[in-house]
mmCIF file of C-alpha atoms and ligand atoms in Angstrom:
data_model
loop_
_atom_site.group_PDB
_atom_site.id
_atom_site.type_symbol
_atom_site.label_atom_id
_atom_site.label_comp_id
_atom_site.label_asym_id
_atom_site.label_seq_id
_atom_site.Cartn_x
_atom_site.Cartn_y
_atom_site.Cartn_z
ATOM 1 C CA UNK Q 1 8.980 1.465 -20.309
ATOM 2 C CA UNK Q 2 7.622 -0.515 -23.209
ATOM 3 C CA UNK Q 3 6.156 -3.948 -22.521
ATOM 4 C CA UNK Q 4 8.516 -5.487 -25.039
ATOM 5 C CA UNK Q 5 11.493 -4.486 -22.867
ATOM 6 C CA UNK Q 6 10.660 -7.504 -20.743
ATOM 7 C CA UNK Q 7 11.299 -9.869 -23.647
ATOM 8 C CA UNK Q 8 8.962 -12.731 -24.513
ATOM 9 C CA UNK Q 9 6.347 -12.621 -27.263
ATOM 10 C CA UNK Q 10 3.805 -9.970 -26.498
ATOM 11 C CA UNK Q 11 0.780 -9.363 -28.670
ATOM 12 C CA UNK Q 12 -1.892 -6.840 -27.944
ATOM 13 C CA UNK Q 13 -5.554 -7.844 -28.366
ATOM 14 C CA UNK Q 14 -5.283 -7.845 -32.165
ATOM 15 C CA UNK Q 15 -8.310 -8.284 -34.353
ATOM 16 C CA UNK Q 16 -8.619 -11.124 -36.865
ATOM 17 C CA UNK Q 17 -8.366 -9.958 -40.492
ATOM 18 C CA UNK Q 18 -10.472 -11.453 -43.294
ATOM 19 C CA UNK Q 19 -8.896 -14.554 -44.891
ATOM 20 C CA UNK Q 20 -6.998 -13.875 -48.118
ATOM 21 C CA UNK Q 21 -6.546 -16.346 -51.038
ATOM 22 C CA UNK Q 22 -3.029 -17.061 -49.703
ATOM 23 C CA UNK Q 23 -4.438 -17.880 -46.252
ATOM 24 C CA UNK Q 24 -6.866 -20.330 -47.777
ATOM 25 C CA UNK Q 25 -4.057 -22.049 -49.715
ATOM 26 C CA UNK Q 26 -1.881 -22.119 -46.583
ATOM 27 C CA UNK Q 27 -4.699 -23.709 -44.607
ATOM 28 C CA UNK Q 28 -5.019 -26.409 -47.247
ATOM 29 C CA UNK Q 29 -1.307 -27.161 -46.969
ATOM 30 C CA UNK Q 30 -1.548 -27.190 -43.155
ATOM 31 C CA UNK Q 31 -4.440 -29.661 -43.281
ATOM 32 C CA UNK Q 32 -2.357 -31.959 -45.477
ATOM 33 C CA UNK Q 33 0.528 -31.699 -42.998
ATOM 34 C CA UNK Q 34 -1.773 -32.665 -40.109
ATOM 35 C CA UNK Q 35 -2.847 -35.793 -41.963
ATOM 36 C CA UNK Q 36 0.829 -36.707 -42.548
ATOM 37 C CA UNK Q 37 1.790 -36.114 -38.904
ATOM 38 C CA UNK Q 38 -1.125 -38.045 -37.439
ATOM 39 C CA UNK Q 39 0.110 -41.125 -39.295
ATOM 40 C CA UNK Q 40 3.317 -40.961 -37.196
ATOM 41 C CA UNK Q 41 1.288 -41.042 -33.914
ATOM 42 C CA UNK Q 42 3.168 -38.452 -31.860
ATOM 43 C CA UNK Q 43 2.073 -38.094 -28.240
ATOM 44 C CA UNK Q 44 -0.273 -35.114 -28.067
ATOM 45 C CA UNK Q 45 1.953 -33.094 -25.825
ATOM 46 C CA UNK Q 46 5.063 -33.472 -27.976
ATOM 47 C CA UNK Q 47 3.257 -31.409 -30.620
ATOM 48 C CA UNK Q 48 1.858 -28.944 -28.051
ATOM 49 C CA UNK Q 49 5.290 -28.393 -26.519
ATOM 50 C CA UNK Q 50 6.458 -26.591 -29.651
ATOM 51 C CA UNK Q 51 3.691 -24.016 -29.504
ATOM 52 C CA UNK Q 52 3.760 -21.076 -27.095
ATOM 53 C CA UNK Q 53 1.633 -21.092 -23.967
ATOM 54 C CA UNK Q 54 -1.101 -18.505 -24.419
ATOM 55 C CA UNK Q 55 -1.616 -16.128 -21.533
ATOM 56 C CA UNK Q 56 -4.437 -13.582 -21.651
ATOM 57 C CA UNK Q 57 -3.984 -10.446 -19.567
ATOM 58 C CA UNK Q 58 -7.297 -8.736 -18.853
ATOM 59 C CA UNK Q 59 -6.730 -5.631 -16.736
ATOM 60 C CA UNK Q 60 -7.685 -1.941 -16.673
ATOM 61 C CA UNK Q 61 -5.220 0.242 -18.568
ATOM 62 C CA UNK Q 62 -7.461 3.314 -18.682
ATOM 63 C CA UNK Q 63 -9.555 5.079 -16.015
ATOM 64 C CA UNK Q 64 -8.966 5.406 -12.250
ATOM 65 C CA UNK Q 65 -7.445 1.907 -12.013
ATOM 66 C CA UNK Q 66 -5.036 2.310 -14.976
ATOM 67 C CA UNK Q 67 -1.912 2.429 -12.805
ATOM 68 C CA UNK Q 68 -3.022 -0.702 -10.934
ATOM 69 C CA UNK Q 69 -3.300 -2.597 -14.218
ATOM 70 C CA UNK Q 70 0.079 -1.345 -15.333
ATOM 71 C CA UNK Q 71 1.865 -2.286 -12.100
ATOM 72 C CA UNK Q 72 0.259 -5.742 -11.946
ATOM 73 C CA UNK Q 73 1.361 -6.364 -15.548
ATOM 74 C CA UNK Q 74 4.898 -5.157 -14.916
ATOM 75 C CA UNK Q 75 5.258 -7.195 -11.696
ATOM 76 C CA UNK Q 76 3.955 -10.273 -13.529
ATOM 77 C CA UNK Q 77 6.210 -9.836 -16.572
ATOM 78 C CA UNK Q 78 9.188 -9.078 -14.354
ATOM 79 C CA UNK Q 79 8.744 -12.397 -12.540
ATOM 80 C CA UNK Q 80 8.443 -14.320 -15.819
ATOM 81 C CA UNK Q 81 11.527 -12.553 -17.170
ATOM 82 C CA UNK Q 82 13.473 -13.663 -14.071
ATOM 83 C CA UNK Q 83 12.682 -17.235 -15.115
ATOM 84 C CA UNK Q 84 13.783 -16.725 -18.716
ATOM 85 C CA UNK Q 85 10.298 -15.988 -20.120
ATOM 86 C CA UNK Q 86 9.385 -19.651 -20.358
ATOM 87 C CA UNK Q 87 6.593 -21.631 -18.706
ATOM 88 C CA UNK Q 88 7.402 -25.296 -18.225
ATOM 89 C CA UNK Q 89 10.029 -24.936 -20.966
ATOM 90 C CA UNK Q 90 7.629 -23.339 -23.472
ATOM 91 C CA UNK Q 91 7.632 -19.876 -25.023
ATOM 92 C CA UNK Q 92 4.867 -17.541 -23.914
ATOM 93 C CA UNK Q 93 2.455 -15.588 -26.084
ATOM 94 C CA UNK Q 94 0.613 -12.782 -24.326
ATOM 95 C CA UNK Q 95 -2.696 -11.324 -25.398
ATOM 96 C CA UNK Q 96 -3.356 -8.111 -23.526
ATOM 97 C CA UNK Q 97 -6.788 -6.475 -23.318
ATOM 98 C CA UNK Q 98 -7.889 -3.292 -21.526
ATOM 99 C CA UNK Q 99 -11.053 -4.137 -19.536
ATOM 100 C CA UNK Q 100 -11.561 -0.440 -18.691
ATOM 101 C CA UNK Q 101 -12.788 -1.555 -15.227
ATOM 102 C CA UNK Q 102 -16.134 -1.873 -16.993
ATOM 103 C CA UNK Q 103 -18.347 -4.797 -15.883
ATOM 104 C CA UNK Q 104 -20.657 -4.280 -18.879
ATOM 105 C CA UNK Q 105 -17.848 -5.269 -21.260
ATOM 106 C CA UNK Q 106 -16.393 -8.063 -19.096
ATOM 107 C CA UNK Q 107 -18.270 -11.104 -20.469
ATOM 108 C CA UNK Q 108 -17.403 -10.101 -24.015
ATOM 109 C CA UNK Q 109 -13.752 -9.401 -23.226
ATOM 110 C CA UNK Q 110 -13.321 -12.699 -21.399
ATOM 111 C CA UNK Q 111 -15.142 -14.700 -24.079
ATOM 112 C CA UNK Q 112 -12.877 -13.198 -26.740
ATOM 113 C CA UNK Q 113 -9.821 -14.406 -24.839
ATOM 114 C CA UNK Q 114 -11.191 -17.840 -23.982
ATOM 115 C CA UNK Q 115 -13.053 -18.732 -27.161
ATOM 116 C CA UNK Q 116 -11.521 -16.339 -29.709
ATOM 117 C CA UNK Q 117 -7.855 -16.439 -28.716
ATOM 118 C CA UNK Q 118 -8.053 -19.841 -27.004
ATOM 119 C CA UNK Q 119 -5.768 -18.763 -24.167
ATOM 120 C CA UNK Q 120 -4.609 -21.336 -21.617
ATOM 121 C CA UNK Q 121 -4.624 -18.863 -18.722
ATOM 122 C CA UNK Q 122 -6.431 -15.602 -18.032
ATOM 123 C CA UNK Q 123 -4.729 -13.172 -15.658
ATOM 124 C CA UNK Q 124 -7.323 -10.663 -14.407
ATOM 125 C CA UNK Q 125 -8.538 -8.411 -12.988
ATOM 126 C CA UNK Q 126 -8.677 -5.371 -10.690
ATOM 127 C CA UNK Q 127 -12.388 -4.463 -10.391
ATOM 128 C CA UNK Q 128 -14.686 -6.764 -8.383
ATOM 129 C CA UNK Q 129 -17.636 -6.329 -10.766
ATOM 130 C CA UNK Q 130 -15.517 -7.207 -13.789
ATOM 131 C CA UNK Q 131 -14.071 -10.209 -11.946
ATOM 132 C CA UNK Q 132 -17.541 -11.561 -11.144
ATOM 133 C CA UNK Q 133 -18.448 -11.482 -14.833
ATOM 134 C CA UNK Q 134 -15.147 -13.131 -15.774
ATOM 135 C CA UNK Q 135 -15.829 -16.016 -13.399
ATOM 136 C CA UNK Q 136 -19.177 -16.666 -15.113
ATOM 137 C CA UNK Q 137 -17.332 -17.265 -18.408
ATOM 138 C CA UNK Q 138 -14.351 -19.125 -16.939
ATOM 139 C CA UNK Q 139 -16.404 -21.603 -14.888
ATOM 140 C CA UNK Q 140 -17.981 -22.789 -18.149
ATOM 141 C CA UNK Q 141 -14.546 -23.288 -19.684
ATOM 142 C CA UNK Q 142 -12.969 -25.813 -17.299
ATOM 143 C CA UNK Q 143 -9.722 -26.145 -19.296
ATOM 144 C CA UNK Q 144 -8.893 -22.451 -18.889
ATOM 145 C CA UNK Q 145 -7.389 -21.335 -15.602
ATOM 146 C CA UNK Q 146 -8.048 -17.849 -14.250
ATOM 147 C CA UNK Q 147 -5.665 -16.233 -11.778
ATOM 148 C CA UNK Q 148 -6.991 -13.055 -10.228
ATOM 149 C CA UNK Q 149 -4.140 -10.694 -9.278
ATOM 150 C CA UNK Q 150 -6.268 -8.105 -7.456
ATOM 151 C CA UNK Q 151 -10.097 -7.972 -7.462
ATOM 152 C CA UNK Q 152 -11.192 -8.907 -3.943
ATOM 153 C CA UNK Q 153 -14.823 -9.856 -4.636
ATOM 154 C CA UNK Q 154 -15.600 -12.149 -1.679
ATOM 155 C CA UNK Q 155 -17.983 -14.162 -3.760
ATOM 156 C CA UNK Q 156 -15.251 -15.422 -6.138
ATOM 157 C CA UNK Q 157 -13.826 -17.627 -3.407
ATOM 158 C CA UNK Q 158 -17.089 -18.155 -1.526
ATOM 159 C CA UNK Q 159 -20.412 -19.086 -3.187
ATOM 160 C CA UNK Q 160 -19.048 -18.704 -6.733
ATOM 161 C CA UNK Q 161 -15.745 -20.483 -6.156
ATOM 162 C CA UNK Q 162 -14.659 -22.759 -8.997
ATOM 163 C CA UNK Q 163 -11.899 -25.363 -9.467
ATOM 164 C CA UNK Q 164 -10.220 -23.321 -12.216
ATOM 165 C CA UNK Q 165 -10.401 -19.903 -10.486
ATOM 166 C CA UNK Q 166 -7.525 -18.817 -8.225
ATOM 167 C CA UNK Q 167 -6.653 -15.567 -6.503
ATOM 168 C CA UNK Q 168 -3.187 -14.319 -5.492
ATOM 169 C CA UNK Q 169 -4.323 -11.064 -3.868
ATOM 170 C CA UNK Q 170 -6.956 -10.911 -1.068
ATOM 171 C CA UNK Q 171 -10.673 -11.027 -0.432
ATOM 172 C CA UNK Q 172 -12.269 -7.634 0.212
ATOM 173 C CA UNK Q 173 -13.315 -8.953 3.617
ATOM 174 C CA UNK Q 174 -9.700 -9.726 4.589
ATOM 175 C CA UNK Q 175 -8.438 -6.200 3.930
ATOM 176 C CA UNK Q 176 -10.891 -4.422 6.248
ATOM 177 C CA UNK Q 177 -12.004 -6.870 8.934
ATOM 178 C CA UNK Q 178 -8.748 -6.454 10.970
ATOM 179 C CA UNK Q 179 -9.202 -2.668 11.104
ATOM 180 C CA UNK Q 180 -12.497 -2.944 13.040
ATOM 181 C CA UNK Q 181 -10.902 -3.958 16.363
ATOM 182 C CA UNK Q 182 -8.047 -1.503 15.816
ATOM 183 C CA UNK Q 183 -10.369 1.503 15.407
ATOM 184 C CA UNK Q 184 -12.462 0.331 18.391
ATOM 185 C CA UNK Q 185 -9.292 0.014 20.479
ATOM 186 C CA UNK Q 186 -8.407 3.604 19.666
ATOM 187 C CA UNK Q 187 -11.640 4.664 21.366
ATOM 188 C CA UNK Q 188 -13.489 5.924 18.269
ATOM 189 C CA UNK Q 189 -17.243 5.324 18.494
ATOM 190 C CA UNK Q 190 -19.069 7.377 15.858
ATOM 191 C CA UNK Q 191 -17.720 6.143 12.534
ATOM 192 C CA UNK Q 192 -18.748 7.491 9.140
ATOM 193 C CA UNK Q 193 -17.879 5.474 6.040
ATOM 194 C CA UNK Q 194 -17.478 6.704 2.487
ATOM 195 C CA UNK Q 195 -16.682 4.722 -0.660
ATOM 196 C CA UNK Q 196 -17.654 3.911 -4.228
ATOM 197 C CA UNK Q 197 -20.934 2.016 -4.467
ATOM 198 C CA UNK Q 198 -20.028 -1.305 -6.020
ATOM 199 C CA UNK Q 199 -19.168 -4.808 -4.756
ATOM 200 C CA UNK Q 200 -15.682 -3.921 -3.446
ATOM 201 C CA UNK Q 201 -16.790 -0.806 -1.544
ATOM 202 C CA UNK Q 202 -19.825 -2.584 -0.096
ATOM 203 C CA UNK Q 203 -17.894 -5.695 0.994
ATOM 204 C CA UNK Q 204 -15.054 -3.700 2.523
ATOM 205 C CA UNK Q 205 -17.399 -1.491 4.557
ATOM 206 C CA UNK Q 206 -19.356 -4.567 5.720
ATOM 207 C CA UNK Q 207 -16.134 -6.286 6.814
ATOM 208 C CA UNK Q 208 -14.871 -3.249 8.701
ATOM 209 C CA UNK Q 209 -18.144 -2.814 10.603
ATOM 210 C CA UNK Q 210 -18.307 -6.572 11.284
ATOM 211 C CA UNK Q 211 -14.916 -6.359 13.022
ATOM 212 C CA UNK Q 212 -15.812 -3.065 14.704
ATOM 213 C CA UNK Q 213 -19.115 -4.419 16.029
ATOM 214 C CA UNK Q 214 -17.504 -7.639 17.311
ATOM 215 C CA UNK Q 215 -14.958 -5.553 19.213
ATOM 216 C CA UNK Q 216 -17.803 -3.656 20.897
ATOM 217 C CA UNK Q 217 -17.579 -0.640 18.579
ATOM 218 C CA UNK Q 218 -21.263 -0.328 17.617
ATOM 219 C CA UNK Q 219 -23.149 0.708 14.474
ATOM 220 C CA UNK Q 220 -22.120 3.144 11.696
ATOM 221 C CA UNK Q 221 -22.984 6.783 12.318
ATOM 222 C CA UNK Q 222 -23.557 7.320 8.582
ATOM 223 C CA UNK Q 223 -22.612 5.564 5.330
ATOM 224 C CA UNK Q 224 -21.992 7.620 2.208
ATOM 225 C CA UNK Q 225 -21.905 5.924 -1.216
ATOM 226 C CA UNK Q 226 -20.928 7.509 -4.501
ATOM 227 C CA UNK Q 227 -20.995 6.002 -8.015
ATOM 228 C CA UNK Q 228 -17.827 4.168 -9.108
ATOM 229 C CA UNK Q 229 -15.228 6.404 -10.674
ATOM 230 C CA UNK Q 230 -16.754 9.645 -9.317
ATOM 231 C CA UNK Q 231 -14.035 11.774 -7.774
ATOM 232 C CA UNK Q 232 -16.077 14.820 -6.810
ATOM 233 C CA UNK Q 233 -15.694 14.823 -3.032
ATOM 234 C CA UNK Q 234 -16.499 18.411 -2.005
ATOM 235 C CA UNK Q 235 -20.117 17.930 -0.912
ATOM 236 C CA UNK Q 236 -19.158 14.744 0.973
ATOM 237 C CA UNK Q 237 -16.386 16.520 2.848
ATOM 238 C CA UNK Q 238 -18.778 19.343 3.774
ATOM 239 C CA UNK Q 239 -21.177 16.729 5.148
ATOM 240 C CA UNK Q 240 -18.398 15.011 7.130
ATOM 241 C CA UNK Q 241 -17.325 18.330 8.662
ATOM 242 C CA UNK Q 242 -20.942 19.019 9.688
ATOM 243 C CA UNK Q 243 -21.580 15.525 11.162
ATOM 244 C CA UNK Q 244 -18.319 15.538 13.152
ATOM 245 C CA UNK Q 245 -17.772 11.758 13.416
ATOM 246 C CA UNK Q 246 -14.988 10.417 15.651
ATOM 247 C CA UNK Q 247 -13.328 8.947 12.559
ATOM 248 C CA UNK Q 248 -13.899 8.176 8.873
ATOM 249 C CA UNK Q 249 -13.376 4.761 7.271
ATOM 250 C CA UNK Q 250 -12.954 4.791 3.518
ATOM 251 C CA UNK Q 251 -12.005 2.783 0.442
ATOM 252 C CA UNK Q 252 -10.777 4.470 -2.706
ATOM 253 C CA UNK Q 253 -7.937 3.320 -4.920
ATOM 254 C CA UNK Q 254 -5.748 4.448 -7.812
ATOM 255 C CA UNK Q 255 -6.216 8.047 -8.928
ATOM 256 C CA UNK Q 256 -9.447 8.170 -6.862
ATOM 257 C CA UNK Q 257 -7.424 7.572 -3.681
ATOM 258 C CA UNK Q 258 -4.918 10.258 -4.641
ATOM 259 C CA UNK Q 259 -7.706 12.820 -5.014
ATOM 260 C CA UNK Q 260 -9.719 11.758 -1.967
ATOM 261 C CA UNK Q 261 -6.750 11.882 0.415
ATOM 262 C CA UNK Q 262 -5.667 15.291 -0.910
ATOM 263 C CA UNK Q 263 -9.180 16.756 -0.820
ATOM 264 C CA UNK Q 264 -9.717 15.349 2.688
ATOM 265 C CA UNK Q 265 -6.498 16.950 3.993
ATOM 266 C CA UNK Q 266 -7.486 20.278 2.447
ATOM 267 C CA UNK Q 267 -11.009 20.274 3.935
ATOM 268 C CA UNK Q 268 -10.719 18.456 7.268
ATOM 269 C CA UNK Q 269 -8.345 18.528 10.210
ATOM 270 C CA UNK Q 270 -7.263 14.889 10.458
ATOM 271 C CA UNK Q 271 -6.258 15.369 14.091
ATOM 272 C CA UNK Q 272 -9.932 16.014 14.820
ATOM 273 C CA UNK Q 273 -11.401 13.465 12.416
ATOM 274 C CA UNK Q 274 -8.819 10.791 11.525
ATOM 275 C CA UNK Q 275 -9.077 8.838 8.296
ATOM 276 C CA UNK Q 276 -8.721 5.023 8.247
ATOM 277 C CA UNK Q 277 -9.110 2.471 5.492
ATOM 278 C CA UNK Q 278 -7.688 -0.565 3.728
ATOM 279 C CA UNK Q 279 -4.143 0.104 2.504
ATOM 280 C CA UNK Q 280 -5.340 0.907 -1.032
ATOM 281 C CA UNK Q 281 -5.852 4.485 0.162
ATOM 282 C CA UNK Q 282 -2.075 4.873 0.296
ATOM 283 C CA UNK Q 283 -0.788 2.299 -2.249
ATOM 284 C CA UNK Q 284 0.982 3.497 -5.386
ATOM 285 C CA UNK Q 285 -0.259 6.958 -4.464
ATOM 286 C CA UNK Q 286 2.164 8.364 -1.885
ATOM 287 C CA UNK Q 287 4.307 10.400 -4.277
ATOM 288 C CA UNK Q 288 1.214 12.150 -5.641
ATOM 289 C CA UNK Q 289 -0.438 12.558 -2.225
ATOM 290 C CA UNK Q 290 2.635 14.066 -0.559
ATOM 291 C CA UNK Q 291 2.066 15.586 2.881
ATOM 292 C CA UNK Q 292 -1.704 14.963 2.618
ATOM 293 C CA UNK Q 293 -1.149 11.245 3.356
ATOM 294 C CA UNK Q 294 1.183 11.624 6.358
ATOM 295 C CA UNK Q 295 -0.128 9.778 9.421
ATOM 296 C CA UNK Q 296 -2.912 7.787 7.700
ATOM 297 C CA UNK Q 297 -3.288 4.342 9.320
ATOM 298 C CA UNK Q 298 -4.376 1.397 7.162
ATOM 299 C CA UNK Q 299 -4.347 -2.412 7.057
ATOM 300 C CA UNK Q 300 -2.968 -4.429 4.142
ATOM 301 C CA UNK Q 301 -1.137 -7.657 3.310
ATOM 302 C CA UNK Q 302 2.042 -5.845 2.242
ATOM 303 C CA UNK Q 303 4.032 -2.685 2.945
ATOM 304 C CA UNK Q 304 6.978 -1.112 1.140
ATOM 305 C CA UNK Q 305 8.860 -1.014 4.461
ATOM 306 C CA UNK Q 306 8.474 -4.751 5.168
ATOM 307 C CA UNK Q 307 12.012 -5.756 5.990
ATOM 308 C CA UNK Q 308 12.310 -9.023 4.093
ATOM 309 C CA UNK Q 309 15.055 -9.931 1.593
ATOM 310 C CA UNK Q 310 12.413 -10.856 -1.015
ATOM 311 C CA UNK Q 311 10.740 -7.471 -0.575
ATOM 312 C CA UNK Q 312 13.975 -5.505 -0.857
ATOM 313 C CA UNK Q 313 14.818 -7.416 -4.028
ATOM 314 C CA UNK Q 314 11.337 -6.874 -5.485
ATOM 315 C CA UNK Q 315 11.449 -3.109 -4.853
ATOM 316 C CA UNK Q 316 14.973 -2.708 -6.253
ATOM 317 C CA UNK Q 317 14.213 -4.788 -9.380
ATOM 318 C CA UNK Q 318 10.848 -3.121 -10.010
ATOM 319 C CA UNK Q 319 12.478 0.310 -9.830
ATOM 320 C CA UNK Q 320 15.300 -0.780 -12.134
ATOM 321 C CA UNK Q 321 12.869 -2.294 -14.687
ATOM 322 C CA UNK Q 322 10.150 0.331 -14.698
ATOM 323 C CA UNK Q 323 11.601 3.471 -13.123
ATOM 324 C CA UNK Q 324 8.591 3.463 -10.758
ATOM 325 C CA UNK Q 325 8.189 2.620 -7.071
ATOM 326 C CA UNK Q 326 6.765 -0.855 -6.480
ATOM 327 C CA UNK Q 327 3.409 -1.184 -4.732
ATOM 328 C CA UNK Q 328 1.045 -3.929 -3.584
ATOM 329 C CA UNK Q 329 -0.323 -4.263 -7.110
ATOM 330 C CA UNK Q 330 3.150 -4.975 -8.481
ATOM 331 C CA UNK Q 331 3.639 -7.550 -5.711
ATOM 332 C CA UNK Q 332 0.371 -9.295 -6.587
ATOM 333 C CA UNK Q 333 1.427 -9.426 -10.250
ATOM 334 C CA UNK Q 334 4.819 -10.771 -9.214
ATOM 335 C CA UNK Q 335 3.319 -13.547 -7.052
ATOM 336 C CA UNK Q 336 0.925 -14.408 -9.880
ATOM 337 C CA UNK Q 337 4.013 -15.012 -12.013
ATOM 338 C CA UNK Q 338 5.504 -17.288 -9.342
ATOM 339 C CA UNK Q 339 2.284 -19.285 -9.037
ATOM 340 C CA UNK Q 340 2.072 -19.798 -12.786
ATOM 341 C CA UNK Q 341 5.766 -20.679 -13.147
ATOM 342 C CA UNK Q 342 5.575 -23.320 -10.420
ATOM 343 C CA UNK Q 343 2.388 -24.911 -11.677
ATOM 344 C CA UNK Q 344 3.691 -25.074 -15.248
ATOM 345 C CA UNK Q 345 6.983 -26.535 -14.037
ATOM 346 C CA UNK Q 346 5.024 -29.190 -12.127
ATOM 347 C CA UNK Q 347 3.337 -30.387 -15.330
ATOM 348 C CA UNK Q 348 6.416 -29.978 -17.552
ATOM 349 C CA UNK Q 349 4.587 -27.356 -19.624
ATOM 350 C CA UNK Q 350 1.582 -29.553 -20.417
ATOM 351 C CA UNK Q 351 -1.327 -27.119 -20.360
ATOM 352 C CA UNK Q 352 -3.715 -29.998 -21.087
ATOM 353 C CA UNK Q 353 -2.936 -31.480 -17.642
ATOM 354 C CA UNK Q 354 -5.577 -29.273 -16.011
ATOM 355 C CA UNK Q 355 -6.128 -31.440 -12.923
ATOM 356 C CA UNK Q 356 -2.414 -31.498 -12.122
ATOM 357 C CA UNK Q 357 -2.102 -27.756 -12.746
ATOM 358 C CA UNK Q 358 -4.964 -27.126 -10.341
ATOM 359 C CA UNK Q 359 -3.449 -29.499 -7.766
ATOM 360 C CA UNK Q 360 -0.076 -27.723 -8.004
ATOM 361 C CA UNK Q 361 -1.720 -24.335 -7.471
ATOM 362 C CA UNK Q 362 -3.745 -25.665 -4.542
ATOM 363 C CA UNK Q 363 -0.531 -26.891 -2.905
ATOM 364 C CA UNK Q 364 1.054 -23.442 -3.033
ATOM 365 C CA UNK Q 365 3.051 -22.301 -0.045
ATOM 366 C CA UNK Q 366 4.854 -19.066 -0.921
ATOM 367 C CA UNK Q 367 7.929 -18.689 1.209
ATOM 368 C CA UNK Q 368 9.694 -16.190 -1.029
ATOM 369 C CA UNK Q 369 6.973 -13.604 -1.626
ATOM 370 C CA UNK Q 370 7.719 -9.903 -1.012
ATOM 371 C CA UNK Q 371 4.700 -9.874 1.351
ATOM 372 C CA UNK Q 372 5.973 -12.700 3.596
ATOM 373 C CA UNK Q 373 4.810 -16.304 3.741
ATOM 374 C CA UNK Q 374 1.362 -17.149 2.427
ATOM 375 C CA UNK Q 375 -0.433 -20.261 1.279
ATOM 376 C CA UNK Q 376 -3.424 -21.016 -0.880
ATOM 377 C CA UNK Q 377 -6.668 -21.749 0.995
ATOM 378 C CA UNK Q 378 -9.047 -24.561 0.058
ATOM 379 C CA UNK Q 379 -11.240 -21.968 -1.669
ATOM 380 C CA UNK Q 380 -8.209 -20.696 -3.703
ATOM 381 C CA UNK Q 381 -7.541 -17.442 -1.832
ATOM 382 C CA UNK Q 382 -4.334 -16.467 0.048
ATOM 383 C CA UNK Q 383 -4.062 -17.104 3.784
ATOM 384 C CA UNK Q 384 -1.713 -14.310 4.804
ATOM 385 C CA UNK Q 385 -0.675 -11.719 7.366
ATOM 386 C CA UNK Q 386 -2.389 -8.324 7.452
ATOM 387 C CA UNK Q 387 -0.140 -5.521 8.610
ATOM 388 C CA UNK Q 388 -1.059 -2.345 10.448
ATOM 389 C CA UNK Q 389 0.660 0.545 8.663
ATOM 390 C CA UNK Q 390 1.064 4.285 9.093
ATOM 391 C CA UNK Q 391 2.337 6.723 6.487
ATOM 392 C CA UNK Q 392 5.577 8.258 7.724
ATOM 393 C CA UNK Q 393 7.773 10.407 5.502
ATOM 394 C CA UNK Q 394 6.134 9.151 2.353
ATOM 395 C CA UNK Q 395 6.309 5.445 3.156
ATOM 396 C CA UNK Q 396 3.925 2.931 4.728
ATOM 397 C CA UNK Q 397 5.662 2.089 7.998
ATOM 398 C CA UNK Q 398 4.719 -1.253 9.534
ATOM 399 C CA UNK Q 399 3.355 -0.781 13.061
ATOM 400 C CA UNK Q 400 2.745 -4.486 13.581
ATOM 401 C CA UNK Q 401 0.677 -7.434 12.393
ATOM 402 C CA UNK Q 402 -3.030 -6.585 12.703
ATOM 403 C CA UNK Q 403 -4.090 -10.175 12.011
ATOM 404 C CA UNK Q 404 -1.675 -13.069 11.449
ATOM 405 C CA UNK Q 405 -2.383 -15.630 8.706
ATOM 406 C CA UNK Q 406 -5.943 -14.480 8.148
ATOM 407 C CA UNK Q 407 -8.143 -16.825 6.119
ATOM 408 C CA UNK Q 408 -11.344 -15.673 4.396
ATOM 409 C CA UNK Q 409 -14.438 -17.423 5.849
ATOM 410 C CA UNK Q 410 -15.082 -18.896 2.340
ATOM 411 C CA UNK Q 411 -18.761 -19.389 3.131
ATOM 412 C CA UNK Q 412 -20.649 -21.426 0.562
ATOM 413 C CA UNK Q 413 -17.550 -22.668 -1.281
ATOM 414 C CA UNK Q 414 -17.596 -26.369 -2.011
ATOM 415 C CA UNK Q 415 -14.577 -27.563 -3.914
HETATM 416 C C1 LIG P 501 -11.873 -4.367 -6.294
HETATM 417 O O1 LIG P 501 -12.705 -3.871 -7.069
HETATM 418 O O2 LIG P 501 -11.995 -5.508 -5.851
HETATM 419 C C2 LIG P 501 -10.691 -3.565 -5.900
HETATM 420 C C3 LIG P 501 -10.235 -2.532 -6.692
HETATM 421 C C4 LIG P 501 -9.129 -1.789 -6.318
HETATM 422 C C5 LIG P 501 -8.475 -2.099 -5.148
HETATM 423 C C6 LIG P 501 -8.911 -3.130 -4.337
HETATM 424 C C7 LIG P 501 -10.034 -3.879 -4.710
HETATM 425 O O3 LIG P 501 -7.403 -1.380 -4.775
#
C-alpha cells in the first residue's frame, strides 16, 4: 500500500533546489508581509497554529531491517489516521528518510531533519548504533523531541538519557533478562550464544547471561559474534553441532531472523539443541519461516495471540490497511502515534511548549495499547510486561508472563 493511502501530507526527504528569480521575488514579498503582521502583534502560537506540525521519520527502509521500518511507519500512520491526521488540531507534514540501518550516516541524516527541515519531532529508529548517533544530535537541539519506536540501546535511557528523548519500545536489557531464569529452570547448563556484533546483540546477550547467572545457570559455554547484516550461518551451525551445547540463545531480526531460523532447523535437531531468544527471532517472520519456527520459545513485550480488545482491533485494522499481519514493530509504531497525539493534545498543538510536551509524555500511562498496560519510566522507557511465548501453528502463543511490569535499571540516568 502506498503511504499516501493513509491521508495527511507526506513528503519524502526531498532535496532543496537552487533559488530561482521568482523565489527571490516571493521571499521579498513574504518579508514585507511579516513586517505588516508583526505590527498587529498576534500571539506567537496563533501564527504557528496555521502551519503543519513537522514530523521526521528516520527508519530503515532497505537492508535486513527494511520490513521493521515499514511496519513501524504503517502502525504510526494508522494511529494518526484514526485521530483524523491532526496533532493538537494542526495538519501534519511528514519528512521520511531511509537511515539504511547505517550508523555512519546517522549524524548527517538526523542533522538534515533537525537543522535542514526544522522538524518538531523525530521518530526513529530501529538500529541501536544509529539511535546512539541520533541522540548525540537531538540532545543538542532541546526544542526537538525524539521518540524511538524500536532501537533498544540501553544507553539511550541510562547514561545518555536526555529530557527530549523518549522510547516507546524496550531496552535491549528488558527483552532478554527474563529469559535467563526461564532457561535455567528448564535445566539447560551449557549455553552457546550467537548474534550480530553490535550494541543490540552485545547488550541482549549480556542481559540474558545476567539473568541466567543470577538464577544459578553459570557462564556461557561459547559466544559467537558475526558482523551486522551477515546472514551466512553455515560455518556457525557446523560449530554448534560440534560443540553440542544444551541450548542456543540468539538475537537476529528481520530478514536475518528468517534466514537464521530456517538454516538452524535445516542443520540442527532442535529437540537436541533448542533455540531460545528475544521475540525478534519470530516477529514479522513467521509466514516466511513456516515449520522451521514451530516450538521456538522467546520473551517479548507483545504477542499476536494476546487476548486483549486493543490487540484484536490493532491486528484487524493493520491487516485491513496494509494487507500484512501486524507484528511488534507495528505495535511500537502505533503506540508512538498515541504518545504523540496525547502530548500534542495536552499543549493544544503548541510545539513551542517543549516543557509541557515533555511533562505530558512523562506522565504517560497507556491503558489501551495492544501490548497491555504500560507506563513511561523516569528515564523515558516503557515499564511493561514481558511475555513468555512459544510458536504454535504459525503464531506466538502466550505461555505466561515471564516478568510483570519490568523496568530497566536506568543506571546513570539523571533527569
Ligand atoms: C536494535 O538494534 O536495537 C534492534 C534491532 C532490531 C530489533 C531489536 C533491536 O528487532
